[in-house]
JSON list of C-alpha atoms in Angstrom, two decimals:
[
{"chain": "G", "resi": 29, "resn": "MET", "atom": "CA", "xyz": [15.28, 2.46, 5.40]},
{"chain": "G", "resi": 30, "resn": "THR", "atom": "CA", "xyz": [16.26, 2.54, 1.74]},
{"chain": "G", "resi": 31, "resn": "TRP", "atom": "CA", "xyz": [14.04, 2.31, -1.33]},
{"chain": "G", "resi": 32, "resn": "PRO", "atom": "CA", "xyz": [15.06, -1.31, -2.00]},
{"chain": "G", "resi": 33, "resn": "GLU", "atom": "CA", "xyz": [14.18, -2.21, 1.61]},
{"chain": "G", "resi": 34, "resn": "MET", "atom": "CA", "xyz": [10.89, -0.34, 1.30]},
{"chain": "G", "resi": 35, "resn": "VAL", "atom": "CA", "xyz": [9.96, -2.13, -1.92]},
{"chain": "G", "resi": 36, "resn": "GLN", "atom": "CA", "xyz": [10.88, -5.48, -0.38]},
{"chain": "G", "resi": 37, "resn": "THR", "atom": "CA", "xyz": [8.82, -4.76, 2.76]},
{"chain": "G", "resi": 38, "resn": "LEU", "atom": "CA", "xyz": [5.83, -3.71, 0.68]},
{"chain": "G", "resi": 39, "resn": "GLU", "atom": "CA", "xyz": [6.21, -6.78, -1.52]},
{"chain": "G", "resi": 40, "resn": "HIS", "atom": "CA", "xyz": [6.26, -9.05, 1.55]},
{"chain": "G", "resi": 41, "resn": "SER", "atom": "CA", "xyz": [3.17, -7.44, 3.09]},
{"chain": "G", "resi": 42, "resn": "LEU", "atom": "CA", "xyz": [1.29, -7.66, -0.18]},
{"chain": "G", "resi": 43, "resn": "TRP", "atom": "CA", "xyz": [2.33, -11.29, -0.69]},
{"chain": "G", "resi": 44, "resn": "ASP", "atom": "CA", "xyz": [1.13, -12.22, 2.82]},
{"chain": "G", "resi": 45, "resn": "ALA", "atom": "CA", "xyz": [-2.26, -10.62, 2.17]},
{"chain": "G", "resi": 46, "resn": "GLU", "atom": "CA", "xyz": [-2.55, -12.31, -1.23]},
{"chain": "G", "resi": 47, "resn": "GLN", "atom": "CA", "xyz": [-1.74, -15.70, 0.28]},
{"chain": "G", "resi": 48, "resn": "ALA", "atom": "CA", "xyz": [-4.29, -15.25, 3.03]},
{"chain": "G", "resi": 49, "resn": "LEU", "atom": "CA", "xyz": [-6.96, -14.34, 0.47]},
{"chain": "G", "resi": 50, "resn": "ASN", "atom": "CA", "xyz": [-5.92, -17.16, -1.89]},
{"chain": "G", "resi": 51, "resn": "GLY", "atom": "CA", "xyz": [-6.13, -19.70, 0.90]},
{"chain": "G", "resi": 52, "resn": "ASP", "atom": "CA", "xyz": [-9.27, -18.21, 2.40]},
{"chain": "G", "resi": 53, "resn": "VAL", "atom": "CA", "xyz": [-7.46, -18.45, 5.74]},
{"chain": "G", "resi": 54, "resn": "TRP", "atom": "CA", "xyz": [-7.62, -15.49, 8.07]},
{"chain": "G", "resi": 55, "resn": "GLU", "atom": "CA", "xyz": [-6.55, -17.07, 11.33]},
{"chain": "G", "resi": 56, "resn": "GLN", "atom": "CA", "xyz": [-3.58, -14.75, 11.52]},
{"chain": "G", "resi": 57, "resn": "PRO", "atom": "CA", "xyz": [-3.80, -11.17, 10.31]},
{"chain": "G", "resi": 58, "resn": "ALA", "atom": "CA", "xyz": [-1.41, -10.12, 7.60]},
{"chain": "G", "resi": 59, "resn": "PRO", "atom": "CA", "xyz": [1.32, -7.96, 9.10]},
{"chain": "G", "resi": 60, "resn": "SER", "atom": "CA", "xyz": [0.70, -4.29, 8.63]},
{"chain": "G", "resi": 61, "resn": "TRP", "atom": "CA", "xyz": [3.17, -2.17, 6.78]},
{"chain": "G", "resi": 62, "resn": "THR", "atom": "CA", "xyz": [4.92, 0.59, 8.66]},
{"chain": "G", "resi": 63, "resn": "PRO", "atom": "CA", "xyz": [6.22, 3.57, 6.69]},
{"chain": "G", "resi": 64, "resn": "PRO", "atom": "CA", "xyz": [9.80, 4.66, 7.21]},
{"chain": "G", "resi": 65, "resn": "LEU", "atom": "CA", "xyz": [10.42, 7.16, 9.98]},
{"chain": "G", "resi": 66, "resn": "VAL", "atom": "CA", "xyz": [12.60, 9.34, 7.76]},
{"chain": "G", "resi": 67, "resn": "PRO", "atom": "CA", "xyz": [11.40, 10.52, 4.33]},
{"chain": "G", "resi": 68, "resn": "LEU", "atom": "CA", "xyz": [13.20, 8.80, 1.48]},
{"chain": "G", "resi": 69, "resn": "GLY", "atom": "CA", "xyz": [14.65, 10.57, -1.53]},
{"chain": "G", "resi": 70, "resn": "HIS", "atom": "CA", "xyz": [13.31, 10.05, -5.03]},
{"chain": "G", "resi": 71, "resn": "PRO", "atom": "CA", "xyz": [13.16, 6.43, -6.14]},
{"chain": "G", "resi": 72, "resn": "SER", "atom": "CA", "xyz": [15.22, 5.26, -9.08]},
{"chain": "G", "resi": 73, "resn": "ALA", "atom": "CA", "xyz": [13.45, 4.39, -12.32]},
{"chain": "G", "resi": 74, "resn": "LEU", "atom": "CA", "xyz": [13.59, 0.69, -11.41]},
{"chain": "G", "resi": 75, "resn": "GLU", "atom": "CA", "xyz": [12.23, 1.34, -7.92]},
{"chain": "G", "resi": 76, "resn": "ALA", "atom": "CA", "xyz": [9.49, 3.57, -9.32]},
{"chain": "G", "resi": 77, "resn": "ALA", "atom": "CA", "xyz": [8.50, 0.80, -11.75]},
{"chain": "G", "resi": 78, "resn": "SER", "atom": "CA", "xyz": [8.43, -1.71, -8.89]},
{"chain": "G", "resi": 79, "resn": "LEU", "atom": "CA", "xyz": [6.27, 0.63, -6.83]},
{"chain": "G", "resi": 80, "resn": "GLN", "atom": "CA", "xyz": [3.91, 1.08, -9.78]},
{"chain": "G", "resi": 81, "resn": "GLU", "atom": "CA", "xyz": [3.59, -2.70, -10.16]},
{"chain": "G", "resi": 82, "resn": "LEU", "atom": "CA", "xyz": [2.94, -3.08, -6.42]},
{"chain": "G", "resi": 83, "resn": "SER", "atom": "CA", "xyz": [0.31, -0.35, -6.62]},
{"chain": "G", "resi": 84, "resn": "SER", "atom": "CA", "xyz": [-1.49, -2.26, -9.38]},
{"chain": "G", "resi": 85, "resn": "ARG", "atom": "CA", "xyz": [-1.36, -5.47, -7.34]},
{"chain": "G", "resi": 86, "resn": "CYS", "atom": "CA", "xyz": [-2.69, -3.59, -4.31]},
{"chain": "G", "resi": 87, "resn": "GLU", "atom": "CA", "xyz": [-5.65, -2.36, -6.34]},
{"chain": "G", "resi": 88, "resn": "LEU", "atom": "CA", "xyz": [-6.47, -5.90, -7.53]},
{"chain": "G", "resi": 89, "resn": "LEU", "atom": "CA", "xyz": [-6.12, -7.21, -3.99]},
{"chain": "G", "resi": 90, "resn": "ARG", "atom": "CA", "xyz": [-8.37, -4.45, -2.66]},
{"chain": "G", "resi": 91, "resn": "ARG", "atom": "CA", "xyz": [-11.09, -5.44, -5.16]},
{"chain": "G", "resi": 92, "resn": "ARG", "atom": "CA", "xyz": [-10.77, -9.13, -4.27]},
{"chain": "G", "resi": 93, "resn": "LEU", "atom": "CA", "xyz": [-10.92, -8.33, -0.57]},
{"chain": "G", "resi": 94, "resn": "GLU", "atom": "CA", "xyz": [-14.03, -6.19, -1.04]},
{"chain": "G", "resi": 95, "resn": "ARG", "atom": "CA", "xyz": [-15.73, -9.05, -2.93]},
{"chain": "G", "resi": 96, "resn": "ALA", "atom": "CA", "xyz": [-14.75, -11.53, -0.21]},
{"chain": "G", "resi": 97, "resn": "MET", "atom": "CA", "xyz": [-16.08, -9.20, 2.48]},
{"chain": "G", "resi": 98, "resn": "ALA", "atom": "CA", "xyz": [-19.35, -8.75, 0.56]},
{"chain": "G", "resi": 99, "resn": "ASP", "atom": "CA", "xyz": [-19.72, -12.53, 0.28]},
{"chain": "G", "resi": 100, "resn": "ILE", "atom": "CA", "xyz": [-19.10, -13.00, 4.00]},
{"chain": "G", "resi": 101, "resn": "SER", "atom": "CA", "xyz": [-21.53, -10.19, 4.83]},
{"chain": "G", "resi": 102, "resn": "ALA", "atom": "CA", "xyz": [-24.20, -11.88, 2.70]},
{"chain": "G", "resi": 103, "resn": "GLN", "atom": "CA", "xyz": [-23.59, -15.20, 4.48]},
{"chain": "G", "resi": 104, "resn": "LEU", "atom": "CA", "xyz": [-23.76, -13.55, 7.91]},
{"chain": "G", "resi": 105, "resn": "ASP", "atom": "CA", "xyz": [-26.93, -11.72, 6.93]},
{"chain": "G", "resi": 106, "resn": "GLY", "atom": "CA", "xyz": [-28.51, -15.01, 5.83]},
{"chain": "G", "resi": 107, "resn": "THR", "atom": "CA", "xyz": [-27.52, -16.65, 9.10]},
{"chain": "G", "resi": 108, "resn": "ARG", "atom": "CA", "xyz": [-28.91, -13.72, 11.06]},
{"chain": "G", "resi": 109, "resn": "ARG", "atom": "CA", "xyz": [-32.24, -13.95, 9.21]},
{"chain": "G", "resi": 110, "resn": "LEU", "atom": "CA", "xyz": [-32.46, -17.69, 9.89]},
{"chain": "G", "resi": 111, "resn": "ARG", "atom": "CA", "xyz": [-31.71, -17.14, 13.56]},
{"chain": "G", "resi": 112, "resn": "GLU", "atom": "CA", "xyz": [-34.32, -14.39, 13.80]},
{"chain": "G", "resi": 113, "resn": "GLY", "atom": "CA", "xyz": [-36.86, -16.55, 11.99]},
{"chain": "G", "resi": 114, "resn": "ALA", "atom": "CA", "xyz": [-36.22, -19.48, 14.32]},
{"chain": "G", "resi": 115, "resn": "HIS", "atom": "CA", "xyz": [-36.49, -17.18, 17.32]},
{"chain": "G", "resi": 116, "resn": "GLY", "atom": "CA", "xyz": [-39.77, -15.78, 15.99]},
{"chain": "G", "resi": 117, "resn": "TYR", "atom": "CA", "xyz": [-41.15, -19.26, 15.46]},
{"chain": "G", "resi": 118, "resn": "LEU", "atom": "CA", "xyz": [-40.19, -20.30, 18.99]},
{"chain": "G", "resi": 119, "resn": "MET", "atom": "CA", "xyz": [-41.87, -17.19, 20.36]},
{"chain": "G", "resi": 120, "resn": "THR", "atom": "CA", "xyz": [-45.13, -18.03, 18.50]},
{"chain": "G", "resi": 121, "resn": "GLN", "atom": "CA", "xyz": [-45.02, -21.48, 20.08]},
{"chain": "G", "resi": 122, "resn": "ASN", "atom": "CA", "xyz": [-44.39, -19.98, 23.52]},
{"chain": "G", "resi": 123, "resn": "LEU", "atom": "CA", "xyz": [-40.98, -21.62, 23.63]},
{"chain": "G", "resi": 124, "resn": "THR", "atom": "CA", "xyz": [-37.69, -20.04, 24.55]},
{"chain": "G", "resi": 125, "resn": "PRO", "atom": "CA", "xyz": [-34.47, -20.68, 22.65]},
{"chain": "G", "resi": 126, "resn": "SER", "atom": "CA", "xyz": [-31.81, -22.67, 24.47]},
{"chain": "G", "resi": 127, "resn": "ARG", "atom": "CA", "xyz": [-28.52, -20.93, 25.01]}
]
């Protein structure tokens, strides 16, 4: 694998993850990135600049993903509390929840 191929592969993986987060669609996982088997030499100045830009985009995406995960966790926690409350109410009425 060459540096241009590496940058292109990283760009594609990042773009897939961004699109999934933009569309709020996670039916298919974004493909994971696999590092090259053989160490690459030093990147050119242009490749290093591209990698720096990708690194910045990755950081922004990481923050967005953490916020999305926190929102989903809050929703799931709310649903769990409702379910537990309903179960508790049924138990006080000597009823059992249907499955």
